[in-house]
Coordinates of C-alpha atoms in Angstrom, one line a residue:
M22 CA -0.3 -0.4 0.0
A23 CA 1.5 3.2 -0.9
K24 CA 1.5 6.0 1.6
V25 CA -0.5 8.7 1.8
L26 CA -0.1 11.6 4.4
E27 CA -2.6 13.4 6.0
G28 CA -3.0 17.2 5.0
L29 CA -2.0 16.9 0.9
Y30 CA -4.4 17.9 -1.9
Y31 CA -4.1 15.2 -4.4
S32 CA -4.6 15.1 -8.0
E33 CA -5.9 11.9 -10.7
S34 CA -2.7 12.2 -12.0
H35 CA -1.3 11.3 -9.0
E36 CA 0.6 14.7 -8.4
Y37 CA 0.0 16.8 -5.0
V38 CA 0.2 20.2 -3.6
R39 CA 1.0 21.0 -0.2
V40 CA 0.0 24.4 0.8
E41 CA 2.1 26.7 2.9
G42 CA 0.2 30.1 3.2
E43 CA 0.8 31.9 -0.3
Y44 CA 2.4 28.6 -1.8
G45 CA 2.3 24.9 -2.9
Y46 CA 4.5 22.8 -3.0
I47 CA 4.0 20.2 -6.1
G48 CA 5.0 16.6 -6.5
I49 CA 4.8 13.3 -7.2
T50 CA 2.5 11.1 -4.3
D51 CA 4.3 8.2 -3.0
Y52 CA 2.0 5.9 -5.3
A53 CA 2.9 7.3 -8.5
Q54 CA 6.4 6.3 -8.3
N55 CA 6.4 3.0 -7.2
A56 CA 4.4 2.5 -10.6
L57 CA 7.2 4.2 -12.0
G58 CA 10.3 2.1 -10.7
N59 CA 13.3 4.1 -10.6
V60 CA 13.3 7.9 -11.7
V61 CA 16.2 8.9 -13.8
Y62 CA 15.4 12.0 -14.7
V63 CA 12.3 15.0 -13.6
D64 CA 12.0 17.6 -16.1
M65 CA 11.0 21.2 -14.3
P66 CA 9.6 24.4 -15.4
E67 CA 11.8 27.5 -14.8
V68 CA 10.9 29.7 -12.4
D69 CA 8.6 32.6 -13.6
D70 CA 6.6 30.3 -15.7
E71 CA 2.6 29.6 -15.1
V72 CA 1.6 27.0 -14.5
E73 CA -2.2 25.8 -15.3
A74 CA -4.6 23.5 -13.3
G75 CA -4.7 20.7 -15.3
E76 CA -2.1 21.2 -17.4
E77 CA 1.2 19.6 -17.9
F78 CA 4.2 21.4 -16.5
G79 CA 6.9 18.4 -17.1
A80 CA 8.0 15.2 -17.1
V81 CA 9.7 12.5 -14.7
E82 CA 11.6 9.4 -16.5
S83 CA 12.4 5.8 -15.2
V84 CA 14.0 3.1 -16.4
K85 CA 9.8 1.9 -17.8
A86 CA 8.5 5.2 -18.8
A87 CA 7.9 8.8 -19.0
S88 CA 5.4 10.6 -17.8
D89 CA 4.0 14.0 -18.1
L90 CA 3.0 15.7 -14.8
Y91 CA -0.1 17.5 -14.8
S92 CA -0.2 20.7 -12.2
P93 CA -3.2 20.8 -9.6
V94 CA -3.3 24.1 -9.3
T95 CA -2.8 27.4 -11.5
G96 CA 0.3 29.5 -9.9
T97 CA 3.7 31.0 -10.6
V98 CA 6.9 29.0 -10.7
V99 CA 9.4 30.7 -7.7
E100 CA 11.0 27.6 -6.8
V101 CA 12.6 24.8 -8.8
N102 CA 13.8 21.7 -6.5
E103 CA 17.7 21.7 -8.1
A104 CA 18.8 18.8 -6.0
L105 CA 16.1 16.9 -8.6
E106 CA 18.4 18.1 -11.4
D107 CA 21.5 15.7 -9.8
Q108 CA 19.8 13.6 -7.9
P109 CA 16.5 12.3 -9.4
E110 CA 16.1 9.1 -7.2
L111 CA 15.0 11.3 -4.6
V112 CA 11.7 11.4 -5.4
N113 CA 11.7 7.0 -5.1
Q114 CA 13.3 8.0 -1.5
D115 CA 10.5 10.0 -0.4
A116 CA 8.4 11.5 -2.7
F117 CA 6.9 13.9 -0.4
A118 CA 9.8 15.3 1.1
N119 CA 11.0 16.1 -2.9
W120 CA 8.6 18.1 -4.2
I121 CA 9.4 19.1 -7.6
V122 CA 8.1 22.7 -8.0
K123 CA 7.1 25.7 -5.6
V124 CA 4.6 28.1 -6.6
Q125 CA 3.0 31.1 -5.9
L126 CA -0.8 29.8 -5.7
S127 CA -3.3 32.0 -7.7
D128 CA -6.4 30.8 -6.8
K129 CA -6.8 28.6 -4.0
S130 CA -11.0 28.1 -4.4
E131 CA -9.4 25.0 -7.5
L132 CA -8.0 22.9 -3.7
D133 CA -11.8 22.6 -3.5
G134 CA -11.7 20.2 -6.6
L135 CA -8.9 18.2 -5.2
M136 CA -9.2 14.9 -3.5
D137 CA -8.0 14.9 0.4
A138 CA -6.0 11.4 1.8
K139 CA -9.0 9.8 2.7
A140 CA -10.8 9.7 -1.3
Y141 CA -7.0 9.9 -2.7
A142 CA -6.3 6.5 -0.7
V143 CA -9.4 5.1 -2.2
F144 CA -9.0 6.6 -5.8
C145 CA -5.7 4.5 -5.2
E146 CA -7.7 1.3 -4.4
K147 CA -9.8 1.2 -7.5

């Protein structure tokens, strides 16, 4: 069973958002990194790029497959996790600690359309 953390918001495409004030940290879930296998590359946007809820913003490549990343929220990228450029496998070690991008949220009401931990856990069992 994949790890699901309380207090985060989850999308059906297996990204999460951890909200801290006006910012959201976006990454892939434990379920997603398990499904992908050994991550070998993370393609991230640039700082100041805009991300749109439901739109592609990058990709994660593993030895098995490549998977597009879809932003669960709209906002402006204020930071990328540079550690992943040299050590993409950090996503496998702890997907929740190793977020991919930090965005300044444009519309916090978008969070209402995402799943909480309980709903996401049920979603993953299907």
